[in-house]
Amino acid sequence: MNDVPLIPIPTFSYPIQTTRKSGLLIPSVGYDNRFGMLYRQSYFWAFSPSQDLTITPDYKSDLGYGGDLAYRYVLDRKSRGQWMLSFLQQTELPNVSGVQPTGSEANRTRGMITGSHTQQVTPDLLIRAQAFLVSDPDYLQQLSNSGAQRALPSGESNLDIRQRFTHGNLYLLGQFLQPMGVGGEDTFQRLPEIGNNLVNVAPFGGPVVLGMENAIANFYRAEGFNHSRADVMPTLSTDPLTIGHVIAVTPQVRPRGVFYTRGVATQDVVHRETFWASVDATSRLTRRFSLGEGTSLLHSIEPDVIYEFVPPSDQSKIVQLDDRDDLPKKNLVTYSFRSRLLEMGSRGTRNWLDLTFAQSYHPGSVQTQARDFFATAPLVGTTTQPLQPATTPVRGRKFSDIWTRMVIGTPTPTLPTGTSSLDVAGMTRITQLI
C-alpha cells in the first residue's frame, strides 16, 4: 500500500472466555522458620457478575490452623466494598521475639476484620466506612509478614457521612482507634465530629469571597477525663487583583477561634484565638508554536510567590490531640517555577512535559523545637496518651530543600478485554483455575 510492503496478520483476543469462573486456585506451600510448614488452598466463588467470595483454609504446623474469607462487591458504578475476615485457632505459641516459649496462652482463638465500603446514596450524599479490628493488640506484631503492619501504632476504624450543597458540605465523622504498638484504655476516640464547610460565596455580589470551616468534636475514652472542642474558622479573600495585566495578587486571611471544655491542668473552659494570613502573587507567560495540520504546541511559564504568616500563641494550656490543636507560628515565603508543554489539536490536549521547582525561605527566626516521636515520657499526660507532646531541639535552616516534580506524557490507562466490574472498581485479582 503506497509502495510500502504489508504482511497481513490475523487478529485474536485473549482470554477467549471473558466471564469469570469459580474454582480452586493454585495452592501455596512453603516453610517459615517462625510458623513451620505452611499450606494455603483458596477457592474462588464468583456467584454473580458484581460479587465474589474467596475462601482460603490455612494451616501452619508450628502455630495452628484457620483461614481467610474475602468478600468483594459492586452495587453500582459509585458504590462498592471489600471485606476480609482472618481466623486463627492457635495451638502453639508463635516463635517470635517477645513471646516466652513457656507462656500459658498457647491455645486461643485470634482474628482480624478489615474492610471498606463506599456508597453514593444520592449525587450529593456519600457514605464511607472503614474497619480495622484485631482480637488482641499483639496480633499483627506476632503474626504479620508485613513490616508496615507490624509497625502500626493503632488500627483505625471510621465512618464518614458527607452531604454536599451548592456552596459547601456538611459531614459526620466517627473514629475508633484500637491501640497496638502504643495507646491504651486512656486513648481518645473521636465520637463523633460534626462539621460544615462553606466555600466561594460572595455576599451581595461584592468583591469579597467568604468561606467557613466549622467543626464540633467530642473525644471519649474509657479511662481519664473526656474532652470536647469547637473550632470556628472563617475565610476572607478577594478575586485576583491584576497588576498591569501581568501579575495576579490574591490576599487571604483566616481568623480562627477554638474553644475547649477544659485545659491540660484545669477543668475550666479554655480558648485560643489566632489567624492565618497570606498573599499569593502569580503570573503566566505563554507562547504557541504551530506544528501543522491543525496542531499546535503551547509553552507556558508560571512563576509564583506566596507569603504566609501565623502569629505565635500560647499552647501550654491546650490539650493537643491533632493538628487543629497544634498551630505553631509561621513566617514563610515559598516561591515556585512551573513550565509546561501541551500539544493541542482536534483530538484534544496532550501533555508533553510538566516541570515544577519550589523552595521555601524563613525571613524571621528558624525552627528550634520539634516533636519527639520516640519520646518515652511526654510533657503532660501518659505515654499511651500524651496531652502535651515532648519536643526535642533541632537546628532549623533559612532555606528548605528544593522540591522538584516532573510529569512526562499523559497517562492513559486502558482496560484489558474481559475486565469485570470488580476489576473496574480497582479490585483486580488474578484468578487461576486448576
CSV table of C-alpha atoms in Angstrom, one decimal:
chain,number,residue,atom,x,y,z
A,1,MET,CA,0.0,0.0,0.0
A,2,ASN,CA,1.5,3.3,-1.1
A,3,ASP,CA,4.7,1.4,-2.2
A,4,VAL,CA,5.0,0.0,1.4
A,5,PRO,CA,5.1,-3.8,1.7
A,6,LEU,CA,2.5,-5.1,4.1
A,7,ILE,CA,2.2,-8.6,5.8
A,8,PRO,CA,-1.4,-9.5,6.8
A,9,ILE,CA,-1.5,-10.9,10.4
A,10,PRO,CA,-4.7,-12.4,11.8
A,11,THR,CA,-6.1,-10.8,14.9
A,12,PHE,CA,-7.4,-12.6,18.0
A,13,SER,CA,-8.4,-11.7,21.5
A,14,TYR,CA,-7.3,-13.3,24.8
A,15,PRO,CA,-8.8,-14.6,27.1
A,16,ILE,CA,-11.4,-16.3,24.8
A,17,GLN,CA,-13.8,-16.6,27.7
A,18,THR,CA,-14.5,-13.3,29.3
A,19,THR,CA,-16.9,-14.4,32.0
A,20,ARG,CA,-15.3,-15.1,35.4
A,21,LYS,CA,-15.3,-18.8,36.6
A,22,SER,CA,-15.4,-20.3,40.1
A,23,GLY,CA,-13.0,-22.9,41.1
A,24,LEU,CA,-9.9,-23.8,43.1
A,25,LEU,CA,-6.8,-21.6,42.9
A,26,ILE,CA,-3.2,-22.7,42.8
A,27,PRO,CA,-2.3,-23.8,46.4
A,28,SER,CA,0.6,-22.2,48.3
A,29,VAL,CA,3.0,-24.5,50.0
A,30,GLY,CA,6.1,-23.4,51.9
A,31,TYR,CA,8.1,-23.3,55.1
A,32,ASP,CA,8.6,-20.5,57.6
A,33,ASN,CA,11.2,-20.6,60.4
A,34,ARG,CA,8.6,-19.0,62.7
A,35,PHE,CA,5.4,-21.0,61.9
A,36,GLY,CA,6.8,-24.2,60.3
A,37,MET,CA,5.2,-25.8,57.3
A,38,LEU,CA,2.6,-23.7,55.5
A,39,TYR,CA,-0.3,-24.7,53.3
A,40,ARG,CA,-3.0,-22.5,51.8
A,41,GLN,CA,-5.7,-23.6,49.4
A,42,SER,CA,-8.1,-21.0,48.1
A,43,TYR,CA,-11.5,-21.4,46.4
A,44,PHE,CA,-12.7,-18.5,44.3
A,45,TRP,CA,-16.5,-18.3,44.0
A,46,ALA,CA,-17.9,-15.8,41.5
A,47,PHE,CA,-21.6,-16.1,42.4
A,48,SER,CA,-22.6,-13.0,40.4
A,49,PRO,CA,-21.0,-10.6,37.9
A,50,SER,CA,-20.6,-8.0,40.7
A,51,GLN,CA,-19.8,-10.2,43.7
A,52,ASP,CA,-17.3,-12.8,44.6
A,53,LEU,CA,-16.1,-14.7,47.7
A,54,THR,CA,-12.6,-16.2,48.2
A,55,ILE,CA,-12.4,-19.0,50.9
A,56,THR,CA,-8.8,-19.8,52.0
A,57,PRO,CA,-8.2,-22.5,54.6
A,58,ASP,CA,-4.7,-22.1,56.2
A,59,TYR,CA,-2.5,-24.5,58.1
A,60,LYS,CA,0.7,-23.7,59.9
A,61,SER,CA,2.3,-26.7,61.6
A,62,ASP,CA,4.1,-24.8,64.4
A,63,LEU,CA,1.2,-22.3,65.0
A,64,GLY,CA,-2.3,-23.6,64.3
A,65,TYR,CA,-5.0,-23.6,61.7
A,66,GLY,CA,-7.5,-21.1,60.4
A,67,GLY,CA,-8.3,-19.3,57.2
A,68,ASP,CA,-9.5,-16.2,55.4
A,69,LEU,CA,-12.8,-15.1,53.9
A,70,ALA,CA,-12.5,-12.2,51.4
A,71,TYR,CA,-15.8,-10.8,50.0
A,72,ARG,CA,-16.0,-8.1,47.3
A,73,TYR,CA,-19.0,-6.5,45.8
A,74,VAL,CA,-20.1,-3.6,43.5
A,75,LEU,CA,-23.5,-2.2,44.0
A,76,ASP,CA,-23.3,0.4,41.2
A,77,ARG,CA,-20.7,2.5,39.4
A,78,LYS,CA,-20.0,4.6,42.5
A,79,SER,CA,-20.8,2.1,45.4
A,80,ARG,CA,-18.6,-0.8,46.2
A,81,GLY,CA,-16.8,-2.5,49.1
A,82,GLN,CA,-14.4,-5.3,50.1
A,83,TRP,CA,-14.1,-7.1,53.4
A,84,MET,CA,-11.8,-9.7,54.9
A,85,LEU,CA,-12.1,-11.9,57.9
A,86,SER,CA,-9.0,-13.7,59.1
A,87,PHE,CA,-9.3,-16.5,61.7
A,88,LEU,CA,-6.7,-18.5,63.6
A,89,GLN,CA,-7.1,-21.3,66.1
A,90,GLN,CA,-3.7,-21.1,67.7
A,91,THR,CA,-2.4,-24.4,69.1
A,92,GLU,CA,1.2,-23.3,69.8
A,93,LEU,CA,2.9,-20.1,70.8
A,94,PRO,CA,4.4,-18.2,67.8
A,95,ASN,CA,8.2,-18.3,67.6
A,96,VAL,CA,8.7,-14.6,67.6
A,97,SER,CA,10.6,-12.1,69.8
A,98,GLY,CA,8.8,-11.0,72.9
A,99,VAL,CA,6.9,-14.3,73.3
A,100,GLN,CA,8.0,-16.7,76.1
A,101,PRO,CA,8.1,-20.3,75.0
A,102,THR,CA,6.6,-21.3,78.3
A,103,GLY,CA,3.6,-19.0,78.1
A,104,SER,CA,0.2,-20.2,79.1
A,105,GLU,CA,-1.8,-18.6,76.2
A,106,ALA,CA,-0.9,-21.1,73.5
A,107,ASN,CA,-4.5,-22.4,72.9
A,108,ARG,CA,-6.6,-19.4,71.9
A,109,THR,CA,-8.7,-18.0,69.1
A,110,ARG,CA,-7.4,-15.0,67.3
A,111,GLY,CA,-8.6,-13.0,64.3
A,112,MET,CA,-8.8,-9.8,62.3
A,113,ILE,CA,-11.5,-7.9,60.4
A,114,THR,CA,-10.6,-5.4,57.8
A,115,GLY,CA,-12.6,-3.8,55.0
A,116,SER,CA,-14.1,-0.7,53.5
A,117,HIS,CA,-17.4,0.4,52.0
A,118,THR,CA,-18.2,3.4,49.7
A,119,GLN,CA,-21.8,4.2,48.8
A,120,GLN,CA,-23.1,7.1,46.7
A,121,VAL,CA,-26.6,7.2,48.1
A,122,THR,CA,-27.6,10.3,46.1
A,123,PRO,CA,-25.5,12.6,43.8
A,124,ASP,CA,-24.9,14.7,46.9
A,125,LEU,CA,-24.8,12.1,49.8
A,126,LEU,CA,-21.7,10.0,50.2
A,127,ILE,CA,-21.1,7.3,52.9
A,128,ARG,CA,-17.7,5.8,53.5
A,129,ALA,CA,-16.8,3.2,56.2
A,130,GLN,CA,-13.6,1.5,57.1
A,131,ALA,CA,-12.9,-1.2,59.6
A,132,PHE,CA,-9.6,-2.4,61.1
A,133,LEU,CA,-10.1,-4.6,64.2
A,134,VAL,CA,-8.0,-7.3,65.7
A,135,SER,CA,-8.7,-9.8,68.6
A,136,ASP,CA,-5.6,-8.7,70.6
A,137,PRO,CA,-3.0,-5.8,70.4
A,138,ASP,CA,-0.2,-8.3,69.6
A,139,TYR,CA,-1.9,-9.9,66.6
A,140,LEU,CA,0.0,-8.0,63.8
A,141,GLN,CA,3.2,-7.8,65.7
A,142,GLN,CA,3.4,-11.6,66.2
A,143,LEU,CA,1.7,-12.9,63.0
A,144,SER,CA,2.0,-10.4,60.1
A,145,ASN,CA,4.7,-10.7,57.5
A,146,SER,CA,4.4,-7.0,56.6
A,147,GLY,CA,6.9,-4.7,58.3
A,148,ALA,CA,4.5,-1.8,57.8
A,149,GLN,CA,1.7,-3.6,59.6
A,150,ARG,CA,3.9,-4.7,62.5
A,151,ALA,CA,4.9,-1.0,63.0
A,152,LEU,CA,1.3,0.3,63.1
A,153,PRO,CA,0.7,2.2,66.3
A,154,SER,CA,-3.1,1.6,66.2
A,155,GLY,CA,-5.8,0.3,63.9
A,156,GLU,CA,-8.3,2.9,62.7
A,157,SER,CA,-12.0,2.3,62.0
A,158,ASN,CA,-14.1,5.2,60.9
A,159,LEU,CA,-17.4,6.3,59.4
A,160,ASP,CA,-17.6,9.4,57.2
A,161,ILE,CA,-21.0,10.7,56.0
A,162,ARG,CA,-21.0,13.8,53.8
A,163,GLN,CA,-23.9,15.8,52.3
A,164,ARG,CA,-22.9,18.2,49.6
A,165,PHE,CA,-24.7,21.5,49.0
A,166,THR,CA,-24.3,24.3,46.4
A,167,HIS,CA,-21.6,26.1,48.2
A,168,GLY,CA,-20.2,23.6,50.7
A,169,ASN,CA,-20.9,20.4,52.6
A,170,LEU,CA,-22.0,19.0,55.9
A,171,TYR,CA,-20.2,16.0,57.4
A,172,LEU,CA,-20.4,13.5,60.3
A,173,LEU,CA,-17.3,11.7,61.3
A,174,GLY,CA,-16.7,8.9,63.8
A,175,GLN,CA,-13.3,7.4,64.5
A,176,PHE,CA,-12.2,4.5,66.7
A,177,LEU,CA,-8.6,3.8,67.4
A,178,GLN,CA,-7.6,0.3,68.6
A,179,PRO,CA,-4.2,0.5,70.3
A,180,MET,CA,-1.5,-1.8,69.0
A,181,GLY,CA,2.1,-0.5,69.3
A,182,VAL,CA,1.1,2.4,71.5
A,183,GLY,CA,-2.1,3.5,73.3
A,184,GLY,CA,-4.3,2.0,75.9
A,185,GLU,CA,-7.6,2.5,77.7
A,186,ASP,CA,-6.8,6.2,78.0
A,187,THR,CA,-6.6,6.7,74.2
A,188,PHE,CA,-9.1,9.3,73.0
A,189,GLN,CA,-11.7,8.2,70.5
A,190,ARG,CA,-13.4,10.7,68.2
A,191,LEU,CA,-17.1,10.0,68.8
A,192,PRO,CA,-18.3,11.9,66.9
A,193,GLU,CA,-17.2,15.0,64.9
A,194,ILE,CA,-19.8,17.2,63.1
A,195,GLY,CA,-18.7,20.0,60.8
A,196,ASN,CA,-19.5,22.0,57.8
A,197,ASN,CA,-17.5,23.8,55.0
A,198,LEU,CA,-18.7,26.8,53.1
A,199,VAL,CA,-16.6,27.9,50.0
A,200,ASN,CA,-16.6,30.7,47.5
A,201,VAL,CA,-19.6,32.8,48.5
A,202,ALA,CA,-19.6,36.4,47.5
A,203,PRO,CA,-22.1,38.2,49.9
A,204,PHE,CA,-24.3,40.7,48.0
A,205,GLY,CA,-22.3,40.1,44.8
A,206,GLY,CA,-19.4,42.1,46.2
A,207,PRO,CA,-15.6,41.7,45.7
A,208,VAL,CA,-15.0,39.8,48.9
A,209,VAL,CA,-15.2,36.0,48.8
A,210,LEU,CA,-16.3,34.3,52.0
A,211,GLY,CA,-15.6,30.8,53.2
A,212,MET,CA,-16.2,29.0,56.5
A,213,GLU,CA,-14.9,25.8,58.3
A,214,ASN,CA,-16.6,24.8,61.5
A,215,ALA,CA,-16.3,21.6,63.5
A,216,ILE,CA,-17.5,20.3,66.8
A,217,ALA,CA,-15.8,17.2,68.1
A,218,ASN,CA,-16.3,15.0,71.2
A,219,PHE,CA,-13.4,12.9,72.4
A,220,TYR,CA,-14.3,9.9,74.6
A,221,ARG,CA,-12.0,7.4,76.4
A,222,ALA,CA,-12.5,4.5,78.9
A,223,GLU,CA,-10.1,5.9,81.4
A,224,GLY,CA,-9.5,9.6,82.2
A,225,PHE,CA,-11.4,12.7,81.5
A,226,ASN,CA,-13.5,13.3,78.4
A,227,HIS,CA,-13.0,16.3,76.1
A,228,SER,CA,-14.9,18.4,73.6
A,229,ARG,CA,-13.8,21.1,71.2
A,230,ALA,CA,-15.5,23.7,68.9
A,231,ASP,CA,-13.5,25.2,66.0
A,232,VAL,CA,-14.6,28.2,64.0
A,233,MET,CA,-12.5,29.5,61.1
A,234,PRO,CA,-14.0,31.9,58.5
A,235,THR,CA,-12.0,32.7,55.3
A,236,LEU,CA,-12.0,36.1,53.7
A,237,SER,CA,-10.4,36.6,50.3
A,238,THR,CA,-10.9,38.5,47.0
A,239,ASP,CA,-10.8,37.7,43.4
A,240,PRO,CA,-7.3,38.0,41.9
A,241,LEU,CA,-6.1,41.7,41.7
A,242,THR,CA,-4.2,42.2,38.5
A,243,ILE,CA,-1.2,44.5,38.2
A,244,GLY,CA,-0.6,45.6,34.7
A,245,HIS,CA,-2.5,42.6,33.3
A,246,VAL,CA,0.7,40.6,34.1
A,247,ILE,CA,0.7,39.7,37.8
A,248,ALA,CA,-2.3,38.4,39.8
A,249,VAL,CA,-2.3,39.1,43.5
A,250,THR,CA,-4.7,37.2,45.8
A,251,PRO,CA,-4.8,38.2,49.5
A,252,GLN,CA,-6.4,35.9,52.1
A,253,VAL,CA,-7.0,35.9,55.8
A,254,ARG,CA,-8.4,33.2,58.1
A,255,PRO,CA,-9.3,34.2,61.7
A,256,ARG,CA,-9.6,31.2,63.9
A,257,GLY,CA,-11.2,30.6,67.3
A,258,VAL,CA,-11.0,27.3,69.1
A,259,PHE,CA,-12.9,26.6,72.4
A,260,TYR,CA,-12.2,23.6,74.7
A,261,THR,CA,-14.4,22.3,77.6
A,262,ARG,CA,-11.2,22.0,79.7
A,263,GLY,CA,-7.5,22.5,79.7
A,264,VAL,CA,-4.5,20.4,80.5
A,265,ALA,CA,-4.5,21.2,84.2
A,266,THR,CA,-7.8,22.9,84.7
A,267,GLN,CA,-11.5,22.0,84.3
A,268,ASP,CA,-12.4,25.5,83.2
A,269,VAL,CA,-13.2,26.4,79.5
A,270,VAL,CA,-10.0,27.2,77.6
A,271,HIS,CA,-9.9,29.1,74.3
A,272,ARG,CA,-7.3,30.3,71.7
A,273,GLU,CA,-7.7,32.9,69.0
A,274,THR,CA,-5.3,33.3,66.2
A,275,PHE,CA,-5.2,33.9,62.4
A,276,TRP,CA,-3.5,32.8,59.2
A,277,ALA,CA,-2.8,35.4,56.5
A,278,SER,CA,-1.3,35.0,53.1
A,279,VAL,CA,-0.6,36.9,49.9
A,280,ASP,CA,-0.1,35.0,46.6
A,281,ALA,CA,1.4,36.6,43.5
A,282,THR,CA,1.5,34.7,40.3
A,283,SER,CA,1.9,35.3,36.6
A,284,ARG,CA,1.7,33.3,33.4
A,285,LEU,CA,3.6,33.7,30.1
A,286,THR,CA,2.5,31.6,27.1
A,287,ARG,CA,3.7,31.1,23.6
A,288,ARG,CA,2.1,28.9,20.9
A,289,PHE,CA,4.1,27.1,18.1
A,290,SER,CA,2.4,25.7,15.1
A,291,LEU,CA,3.1,22.1,14.2
A,292,GLY,CA,0.9,21.9,11.1
A,293,GLU,CA,-2.3,20.1,10.3
A,294,GLY,CA,-4.3,22.0,12.9
A,295,THR,CA,-1.9,21.0,15.7
A,296,SER,CA,0.0,23.4,17.9
A,297,LEU,CA,2.4,23.3,20.8
A,298,LEU,CA,1.7,25.6,23.8
A,299,HIS,CA,4.6,26.5,26.1
A,300,SER,CA,3.6,28.2,29.4
A,301,ILE,CA,5.9,29.5,32.2
A,302,GLU,CA,4.2,30.2,35.6
A,303,PRO,CA,6.2,31.8,38.4
A,304,ASP,CA,4.5,32.0,41.8
A,305,VAL,CA,5.4,33.5,45.2
A,306,ILE,CA,3.3,33.1,48.3
A,307,TYR,CA,3.9,34.6,51.8
A,308,GLU,CA,2.2,33.1,54.9
A,309,PHE,CA,2.1,34.4,58.4
A,310,VAL,CA,0.7,33.0,61.7
A,311,PRO,CA,1.5,34.8,64.9
A,312,PRO,CA,2.8,32.9,68.0
A,313,SER,CA,0.2,31.8,70.5
A,314,ASP,CA,0.2,30.1,73.9
A,315,GLN,CA,-0.5,26.4,73.6
A,316,SER,CA,0.7,25.3,77.1
A,317,LYS,CA,-2.9,25.1,78.4
A,318,ILE,CA,-4.4,23.3,75.5
A,319,VAL,CA,-4.9,19.5,75.2
A,320,GLN,CA,-3.2,18.7,71.9
A,321,LEU,CA,-4.8,15.7,70.2
A,322,ASP,CA,-4.4,16.5,66.5
A,323,ASP,CA,-3.3,19.2,64.0
A,324,ARG,CA,-6.2,21.5,65.0
A,325,ASP,CA,-4.7,22.0,68.4
A,326,ASP,CA,-1.0,22.4,67.3
A,327,LEU,CA,-0.7,25.7,65.5
A,328,PRO,CA,2.9,26.9,65.6
A,329,LYS,CA,3.9,30.3,64.4
A,330,LYS,CA,4.7,30.8,60.8
A,331,ASN,CA,6.6,33.3,58.8
A,332,LEU,CA,7.4,31.8,55.4
A,333,VAL,CA,7.9,32.7,51.8
A,334,THR,CA,7.5,29.9,49.2
A,335,TYR,CA,8.5,30.5,45.5
A,336,SER,CA,8.0,28.1,42.6
A,337,PHE,CA,8.5,27.9,38.9
A,338,ARG,CA,6.4,25.8,36.6
A,339,SER,CA,7.0,25.1,32.9
A,340,ARG,CA,4.5,23.2,30.8
A,341,LEU,CA,4.5,21.9,27.2
A,342,LEU,CA,1.0,21.0,25.8
A,343,GLU,CA,0.1,19.6,22.4
A,344,MET,CA,-3.3,21.0,21.3
A,345,GLY,CA,-5.3,19.7,18.4
A,346,SER,CA,-8.6,18.4,17.1
A,347,ARG,CA,-8.2,15.2,19.2
A,348,GLY,CA,-7.8,17.2,22.5
A,349,THR,CA,-4.9,18.2,24.6
A,350,ARG,CA,-1.9,16.1,25.4
A,351,ASN,CA,0.8,16.8,28.0
A,352,TRP,CA,4.4,16.6,26.8
A,353,LEU,CA,6.2,17.9,29.9
A,354,ASP,CA,5.1,19.4,33.2
A,355,LEU,CA,8.1,20.6,35.4
A,356,THR,CA,7.9,22.4,38.7
A,357,PHE,CA,10.6,23.6,41.1
A,358,ALA,CA,9.8,25.1,44.5
A,359,GLN,CA,11.7,26.2,47.6
A,360,SER,CA,10.8,28.0,50.9
A,361,TYR,CA,12.6,30.7,52.9
A,362,HIS,CA,12.1,31.8,56.5
A,363,PRO,CA,12.5,35.6,56.7
A,364,GLY,CA,12.4,35.5,60.5
A,365,SER,CA,13.7,33.0,63.1
A,366,VAL,CA,14.0,29.4,62.2
A,367,GLN,CA,12.5,26.4,64.0
A,368,THR,CA,14.4,25.4,67.1
A,369,GLN,CA,12.0,22.7,68.6
A,370,ALA,CA,10.2,19.8,67.0
A,371,ARG,CA,8.1,16.9,68.2
A,372,ASP,CA,9.9,13.9,69.5
A,373,PHE,CA,8.1,10.9,68.1
A,374,PHE,CA,10.2,8.5,70.1
A,375,ALA,CA,9.8,10.1,73.5
A,376,THR,CA,9.2,7.8,76.4
A,377,ALA,CA,7.6,10.4,78.6
A,378,PRO,CA,5.5,13.4,77.3
A,379,LEU,CA,5.5,16.8,79.0
A,380,VAL,CA,1.9,16.2,80.2
A,381,GLY,CA,-0.2,13.0,80.1
A,382,THR,CA,0.9,9.4,79.8
A,383,THR,CA,3.0,7.5,77.3
A,384,THR,CA,-0.1,5.9,75.8
A,385,GLN,CA,-2.0,9.3,75.5
A,386,PRO,CA,0.1,12.4,75.6
A,387,LEU,CA,-1.7,15.7,76.3
A,388,GLN,CA,1.3,17.9,75.6
A,389,PRO,CA,3.9,16.2,73.2
A,390,ALA,CA,7.5,16.1,74.2
A,391,THR,CA,9.9,18.2,72.0
A,392,THR,CA,13.5,17.9,71.1
A,393,PRO,CA,16.0,20.7,70.0
A,394,VAL,CA,16.5,20.9,66.2
A,395,ARG,CA,18.7,23.1,64.0
A,396,GLY,CA,16.5,24.9,61.6
A,397,ARG,CA,17.5,26.3,58.2
A,398,LYS,CA,16.7,29.5,56.5
A,399,PHE,CA,16.2,27.8,53.1
A,400,SER,CA,14.4,24.5,52.6
A,401,ASP,CA,15.5,21.8,50.2
A,402,ILE,CA,14.5,22.3,46.5
A,403,TRP,CA,11.3,20.4,45.7
A,404,THR,CA,11.0,19.1,42.1
A,405,ARG,CA,8.1,17.4,40.3
A,406,MET,CA,8.2,16.3,36.7
A,407,VAL,CA,5.5,14.6,34.6
A,408,ILE,CA,6.3,13.4,31.1
A,409,GLY,CA,3.4,12.5,28.8
A,410,THR,CA,-0.3,12.0,29.6
A,411,PRO,CA,-1.1,8.7,31.4
A,412,THR,CA,-3.9,6.9,29.6
A,413,PRO,CA,-4.8,3.7,31.4
A,414,THR,CA,-6.6,1.0,29.4
A,415,LEU,CA,-8.7,-1.9,30.5
A,416,PRO,CA,-7.9,-5.3,29.1
A,417,THR,CA,-10.6,-7.3,27.3
A,418,GLY,CA,-12.9,-9.2,29.6
A,419,THR,CA,-12.4,-6.9,32.7
A,420,SER,CA,-15.1,-7.5,35.2
A,421,SER,CA,-17.0,-4.8,37.2
A,422,LEU,CA,-14.9,-5.7,40.3
A,423,ASP,CA,-11.7,-5.1,38.4
A,424,VAL,CA,-13.0,-1.8,37.1
A,425,ALA,CA,-13.7,-0.9,40.7
A,426,GLY,CA,-9.9,-1.2,41.4
A,427,MET,CA,-10.0,-4.6,43.0
A,428,THR,CA,-8.1,-6.7,40.4
A,429,ARG,CA,-7.5,-10.3,41.2
A,430,ILE,CA,-5.6,-12.9,39.1
A,431,THR,CA,-7.8,-16.0,39.1
A,432,GLN,CA,-6.0,-19.2,38.0
A,433,LEU,CA,-8.2,-22.2,37.9
A,434,ILE,CA,-7.0,-25.8,38.2
